[in-house]
Amino acid sequence: MLTHHGAYDGVTGSCHQLSWEEGRSSLLVDCGIFQGSDAKKHPNPEIEFSLKGIKSLLLTHVHIDHVGRLPYLIAAGFEEPIYCSLPTAKLLPLVMEDALKIGFTRSKRLISKFTHQIKKLLRPLPYHSWKEIPGGAKIRLLPAGHVLGSTIFEVELPDGKRVVFSGDIGAGTNPLLNPPISPEKADLLILESTYGDKLHPPKIDRQAELERIIRHTLKDRGVTIIPAFSLGRTQALLYELNGIFERVQATEKHTLMKQIDVIVDSPLATRFTSLYKDMKEHWGEEAQTVLETDDQPLVFENLTTVGSHSEHKETINYVEKHELPAVVIAGSGMCTGGRVMNYLKRFIGDPRTDIIFAGYQAGGTPGNYISRGSDWVRLDGRKYTINADVHQLTGYSAHGDQSDLIRFVEEIKEPVGEIRLVHGDYAPKRVLTAELTKRGYNVI
């Protein structure tokens, strides 16, 4: 039996419970926080379902809409093993520390106590190997290509039935990640559907568009603001910007040293980037090739990282003086808080400003209002006119598009039993259901 405690009729709050032995045994897959309009429908993040019989938790990856309710799960008395990939186990404590500061407590003692408890429960596993877990089931991890450490979970129940949780499926275009691998079989497939009704532009077009905006920023000496999540998107953008600056220098025949500022204004993103560099053995094939000639593809001459809040304020004032054109990467990715808000408030009314959205913007978030072409947006309760040029680079999305999702299903070797779509709004789910049904699949 499958029960959804989140991300069934929306995109956030992922939490699914798989039960067997007539409900006597079960496991949870993810325990994420609700965001945007989903949070209005689910204002209470506390765990309202019974933990009885739940013998383990599987974490597909560390994005907050998949792990953000972990503090509440632990507070409710959860003490069972937490299975995940090796990179996820390294990244999770940082994510949890940040999530606790924002929504739970500022107490260093309580944060330390909680992260210690999490580390005690973590059971990191390698990809591609079966592992027996409490309750008589077995699990195997496959790469999902969404963010470093992201995982597709295969669950084999005691009766031999195979249930597959896709987690979030990547587009296979991020050079820092290995592409998703389809399982051999799935009697039941729980499949995400975020972009079930869309097709991303080709990777080469995505890079060309980002390069065009960067060249424009260099020319008009403006500010390009990229709201990005600290984990995944920031590192992918740094990798691509490094390549773009090398191409610009080659075509312009001069160095860009002291010609443009690239600012990562997020202590968390800086710490994640450092962890990314420590886990190069988990990077994708393209990045591994680049490492042969460039041992620091996430670091380049013009890059500045901002730490403290006082540095953050000084940096905004410095950028406003327009001493140099600037590219600013700051969180949060959907403009629901974080340091990007202060950059938007200061520069969103300037026509020389470019705002680049490089990922999904959930309904009800400021990022959604800005990206859909509104004339104004409300930030921290105040109305701001939008004069900036706004760009949506969906090709940078960490989520696969409709064709990626269909390919993932079609590459499952044995006939798929049933498919249940989750992690999607109504329209993408409906369109993807029609496409899969047309191909002969049974979509619940």
CSV table of N, CA and C in Angstrom, one decimal, residues 106-194:
chain,number,residue,atom,x,y,z
A,106,ARG,N,17.6,28.9,16.6
A,106,ARG,CA,19.0,29.5,16.4
A,106,ARG,C,20.0,28.9,17.4
A,107,SER,N,19.5,28.1,18.3
A,107,SER,CA,20.4,27.6,19.4
A,107,SER,C,21.4,26.6,18.8
A,108,LYS,N,22.7,27.0,19.0
A,108,LYS,CA,23.8,26.1,18.5
A,108,LYS,C,23.8,24.8,19.2
A,109,ARG,N,23.4,24.8,20.5
A,109,ARG,CA,23.4,23.5,21.2
A,109,ARG,C,22.3,22.6,20.6
A,110,LEU,N,21.1,23.1,20.4
A,110,LEU,CA,20.1,22.3,19.8
A,110,LEU,C,20.4,21.8,18.4
A,111,ILE,N,21.0,22.7,17.6
A,111,ILE,CA,21.3,22.3,16.2
A,111,ILE,C,22.4,21.2,16.3
A,112,SER,N,23.4,21.4,17.1
A,112,SER,CA,24.4,20.4,17.2
A,112,SER,C,23.9,19.0,17.7
A,113,LYS,N,22.9,19.1,18.6
A,113,LYS,CA,22.3,17.9,19.2
A,113,LYS,C,21.5,17.2,18.0
A,114,PHE,N,20.8,17.9,17.3
A,114,PHE,CA,20.0,17.4,16.2
A,114,PHE,C,20.9,16.8,15.1
A,115,THR,N,21.9,17.5,14.6
A,115,THR,CA,22.7,17.0,13.6
A,115,THR,C,23.5,15.7,14.0
A,116,HIS,N,23.8,15.7,15.3
A,116,HIS,CA,24.5,14.5,15.9
A,116,HIS,C,23.5,13.3,15.8
A,117,GLN,N,22.2,13.5,16.1
A,117,GLN,CA,21.2,12.5,16.0
A,117,GLN,C,21.0,12.0,14.6
A,118,ILE,N,21.0,12.9,13.7
A,118,ILE,CA,20.9,12.6,12.2
A,118,ILE,C,22.0,11.7,11.8
A,119,LYS,N,23.3,12.1,12.1
A,119,LYS,CA,24.5,11.4,11.7
A,119,LYS,C,24.4,10.0,12.3
A,120,LYS,N,23.9,9.8,13.5
A,120,LYS,CA,23.8,8.5,14.2
A,120,LYS,C,22.9,7.6,13.4
A,121,LEU,N,21.8,8.1,12.8
A,121,LEU,CA,20.8,7.3,12.1
A,121,LEU,C,21.2,7.0,10.6
A,122,LEU,N,22.1,7.8,10.0
A,122,LEU,CA,22.5,7.7,8.6
A,122,LEU,C,23.2,6.4,8.3
A,123,ARG,N,22.7,5.8,7.2
A,123,ARG,CA,23.4,4.5,6.7
A,123,ARG,C,23.7,4.7,5.2
A,124,PRO,N,24.8,5.4,4.9
A,124,PRO,CA,25.1,5.7,3.5
A,124,PRO,C,25.4,4.4,2.8
A,125,LEU,N,25.0,4.3,1.5
A,125,LEU,CA,25.2,3.1,0.7
A,125,LEU,C,25.7,3.4,-0.6
A,126,PRO,N,26.5,2.5,-1.2
A,126,PRO,CA,27.0,2.7,-2.6
A,126,PRO,C,25.8,2.5,-3.6
A,127,TYR,N,26.0,3.0,-4.8
A,127,TYR,CA,25.0,2.7,-5.9
A,127,TYR,C,25.2,1.3,-6.4
A,128,HIS,N,24.1,0.7,-7.0
A,128,HIS,CA,24.1,-0.5,-7.7
A,128,HIS,C,24.2,-1.8,-6.9
A,129,SER,N,24.2,-1.7,-5.6
A,129,SER,CA,24.3,-2.9,-4.7
A,129,SER,C,23.0,-3.1,-3.9
A,130,TRP,N,22.5,-4.3,-3.8
A,130,TRP,CA,21.3,-4.6,-3.0
A,130,TRP,C,21.7,-4.6,-1.5
A,131,LYS,N,20.8,-4.1,-0.7
A,131,LYS,CA,21.0,-4.1,0.8
A,131,LYS,C,19.6,-4.5,1.4
A,132,GLU,N,19.7,-5.5,2.3
A,132,GLU,CA,18.5,-5.9,3.1
A,132,GLU,C,18.3,-4.8,4.2
A,133,ILE,N,17.0,-4.5,4.4
A,133,ILE,CA,16.7,-3.5,5.4
A,133,ILE,C,15.6,-4.0,6.3
A,134,PRO,N,15.4,-3.4,7.5
A,134,PRO,CA,14.4,-3.9,8.4
A,134,PRO,C,13.1,-4.1,7.8
A,135,GLY,N,12.4,-5.2,8.2
A,135,GLY,CA,11.1,-5.5,7.6
A,135,GLY,C,11.1,-6.5,6.5
A,136,GLY,N,12.3,-7.0,6.2
A,136,GLY,CA,12.5,-8.0,5.2
A,136,GLY,C,12.5,-7.6,3.7
A,137,ALA,N,12.5,-6.2,3.5
A,137,ALA,CA,12.6,-5.7,2.1
A,137,ALA,C,14.1,-5.5,1.8
A,138,LYS,N,14.4,-5.3,0.5
A,138,LYS,CA,15.7,-5.0,0.0
A,138,LYS,C,15.7,-3.7,-0.8
A,139,ILE,N,16.8,-3.0,-0.8
A,139,ILE,CA,16.8,-1.7,-1.6
A,139,ILE,C,18.1,-1.7,-2.4
A,140,ARG,N,18.0,-1.0,-3.5
A,140,ARG,CA,19.2,-0.7,-4.3
A,140,ARG,C,19.1,0.7,-4.8
A,141,LEU,N,20.3,1.4,-4.9
A,141,LEU,CA,20.3,2.8,-5.3
A,141,LEU,C,20.9,2.9,-6.7
A,142,LEU,N,20.2,3.8,-7.5
A,142,LEU,CA,20.7,4.1,-8.8
A,142,LEU,C,20.9,5.6,-8.9
A,143,PRO,N,21.8,6.1,-9.7
A,143,PRO,CA,22.0,7.6,-9.9
A,143,PRO,C,20.7,8.2,-10.5
A,144,ALA,N,20.3,9.4,-10.0
A,144,ALA,CA,19.2,10.1,-10.5
A,144,ALA,C,19.5,11.3,-11.4
A,145,GLY,N,20.8,11.8,-11.3
A,145,GLY,CA,21.3,12.9,-12.1
A,145,GLY,C,20.6,14.2,-11.8
A,146,HIS,N,20.1,14.4,-10.6
A,146,HIS,CA,19.4,15.6,-10.3
A,146,HIS,C,20.3,16.6,-9.5
A,147,VAL,N,21.0,16.1,-8.6
A,147,VAL,CA,21.9,16.9,-7.7
A,147,VAL,C,23.0,15.9,-7.2
A,148,LEU,N,24.1,16.3,-6.8
A,148,LEU,CA,25.1,15.4,-6.4
A,148,LEU,C,24.6,14.4,-5.3
A,149,GLY,N,24.7,13.1,-5.5
A,149,GLY,CA,24.1,12.2,-4.5
A,149,GLY,C,22.7,11.8,-4.7
A,150,SER,N,22.0,12.4,-5.7
A,150,SER,CA,20.6,12.1,-5.9
A,150,SER,C,20.4,10.7,-6.3
A,151,THR,N,19.3,10.1,-5.9
A,151,THR,CA,19.1,8.6,-6.0
A,151,THR,C,17.7,8.2,-6.4
A,152,ILE,N,17.7,7.2,-7.2
A,152,ILE,CA,16.5,6.4,-7.5
A,152,ILE,C,16.5,5.2,-6.6
A,153,PHE,N,15.5,5.0,-5.9
A,153,PHE,CA,15.4,3.8,-5.0
A,153,PHE,C,14.6,2.7,-5.6
A,154,GLU,N,15.2,1.5,-5.7
A,154,GLU,CA,14.4,0.3,-6.0
A,154,GLU,C,14.2,-0.4,-4.7
A,155,VAL,N,12.9,-0.8,-4.5
A,155,VAL,CA,12.6,-1.5,-3.2
A,155,VAL,C,12.0,-2.9,-3.6
A,156,GLU,N,12.6,-3.9,-3.2
A,156,GLU,CA,12.0,-5.3,-3.4
A,156,GLU,C,11.4,-5.8,-2.2
A,157,LEU,N,10.1,-6.0,-2.2
A,157,LEU,CA,9.3,-6.4,-1.0
A,157,LEU,C,9.5,-7.9,-0.8
A,158,PRO,N,9.2,-8.4,0.4
A,158,PRO,CA,9.3,-9.8,0.7
A,158,PRO,C,8.6,-10.7,-0.3
A,159,ASP,N,7.5,-10.3,-0.9
A,159,ASP,CA,6.8,-11.1,-1.9
A,159,ASP,C,7.4,-11.0,-3.3
A,160,GLY,N,8.5,-10.3,-3.4
A,160,GLY,CA,9.2,-10.2,-4.7
A,160,GLY,C,8.7,-9.0,-5.6
A,161,LYS,N,7.7,-8.3,-5.1
A,161,LYS,CA,7.2,-7.2,-5.9
A,161,LYS,C,8.3,-6.0,-5.9
A,162,ARG,N,8.5,-5.4,-7.0
A,162,ARG,CA,9.5,-4.3,-7.1
A,162,ARG,C,8.8,-3.0,-7.2
A,163,VAL,N,9.1,-2.1,-6.3
A,163,VAL,CA,8.5,-0.8,-6.3
A,163,VAL,C,9.7,0.2,-6.4
A,164,VAL,N,9.6,1.1,-7.4
A,164,VAL,CA,10.7,2.1,-7.7
A,164,VAL,C,10.2,3.5,-7.4
A,165,PHE,N,11.0,4.2,-6.7
A,165,PHE,CA,10.8,5.6,-6.4
A,165,PHE,C,11.8,6.4,-7.2
A,166,SER,N,11.3,7.2,-8.1
A,166,SER,CA,12.3,8.0,-9.0
A,166,SER,C,13.0,9.1,-8.3
A,167,GLY,N,12.4,9.6,-7.1
A,167,GLY,CA,13.0,10.8,-6.6
A,167,GLY,C,12.8,11.9,-7.7
A,168,ASP,N,13.8,12.8,-7.8
A,168,ASP,CA,13.7,13.8,-8.8
A,168,ASP,C,14.7,13.4,-9.9
A,169,ILE,N,14.2,13.2,-11.1
A,169,ILE,CA,15.0,12.8,-12.3
A,169,ILE,C,15.7,14.0,-12.9
A,170,GLY,N,17.0,13.9,-13.1
A,170,GLY,CA,17.8,14.9,-13.8
A,170,GLY,C,17.6,14.9,-15.3
A,171,ALA,N,18.1,16.0,-15.9
A,171,ALA,CA,18.0,16.1,-17.4
A,171,ALA,C,19.1,15.4,-18.1
A,172,GLY,N,20.2,15.0,-17.3
A,172,GLY,CA,21.3,14.4,-17.9
A,172,GLY,C,22.2,15.3,-18.6
A,173,THR,N,22.1,16.7,-18.4
A,173,THR,CA,22.9,17.7,-19.1
A,173,THR,C,23.9,18.4,-18.1
A,174,ASN,N,23.8,18.1,-16.8
A,174,ASN,CA,24.7,18.7,-15.9
A,174,ASN,C,26.0,18.0,-15.9
A,175,PRO,N,27.1,18.7,-16.3
A,175,PRO,CA,28.4,18.0,-16.4
A,175,PRO,C,29.0,17.5,-15.1
A,176,LEU,N,28.5,18.0,-14.0
A,176,LEU,CA,29.0,17.6,-12.7
A,176,LEU,C,28.3,16.3,-12.2
A,177,LEU,N,27.3,15.8,-12.9
A,177,LEU,CA,26.5,14.7,-12.5
A,177,LEU,C,26.5,13.5,-13.5
A,178,ASN,N,26.4,12.3,-12.9
A,178,ASN,CA,26.2,11.2,-13.8
A,178,ASN,C,24.7,11.1,-14.2
A,179,PRO,N,24.4,10.7,-15.4
A,179,PRO,CA,23.0,10.8,-15.8
A,179,PRO,C,22.1,9.7,-15.1
A,180,PRO,N,20.8,9.9,-15.1
A,180,PRO,CA,19.9,8.9,-14.5
A,180,PRO,C,20.0,7.5,-15.2
A,181,ILE,N,19.9,6.5,-14.4
A,181,ILE,CA,19.9,5.1,-14.9
A,181,ILE,C,18.6,4.5,-14.5
A,182,SER,N,17.9,4.0,-15.5
A,182,SER,CA,16.6,3.3,-15.3
A,182,SER,C,16.8,1.9,-14.7
A,183,PRO,N,15.8,1.5,-13.8
A,183,PRO,CA,15.9,0.2,-13.2
A,183,PRO,C,15.6,-0.9,-14.3
A,184,GLU,N,15.8,-2.1,-13.9
A,184,GLU,CA,15.5,-3.2,-14.8
A,184,GLU,C,14.0,-3.5,-14.9
A,185,LYS,N,13.3,-3.4,-13.7
A,185,LYS,CA,11.9,-3.6,-13.7
A,185,LYS,C,11.2,-2.8,-12.6
A,186,ALA,N,9.9,-2.6,-12.8
A,186,ALA,CA,9.1,-1.9,-11.8
A,186,ALA,C,7.7,-2.4,-11.9
A,187,ASP,N,7.3,-3.1,-10.8
A,187,ASP,CA,5.8,-3.5,-10.7
A,187,ASP,C,5.0,-2.2,-10.4
A,188,LEU,N,5.6,-1.3,-9.7
A,188,LEU,CA,5.0,0.0,-9.4
A,188,LEU,C,6.1,1.0,-9.4
A,189,LEU,N,5.9,2.0,-10.3
A,189,LEU,CA,6.8,3.1,-10.4
A,189,LEU,C,6.2,4.4,-9.9
A,190,ILE,N,6.8,5.0,-8.9
A,190,ILE,CA,6.4,6.4,-8.4
A,190,ILE,C,7.3,7.4,-9.1
A,191,LEU,N,6.7,8.1,-10.0
A,191,LEU,CA,7.5,9.0,-10.9
A,191,LEU,C,7.2,10.4,-10.7
A,192,GLU,N,8.2,11.2,-10.6
A,192,GLU,CA,8.0,12.7,-10.5
A,192,GLU,C,7.5,13.2,-11.9
A,193,SER,N,6.9,14.4,-11.8
A,193,SER,CA,6.3,14.9,-13.1
A,193,SER,C,6.4,16.4,-13.2
A,194,THR,N,7.4,17.0,-12.5
A,194,THR,CA,7.5,18.5,-12.4
A,194,THR,C,7.4,19.2,-13.8
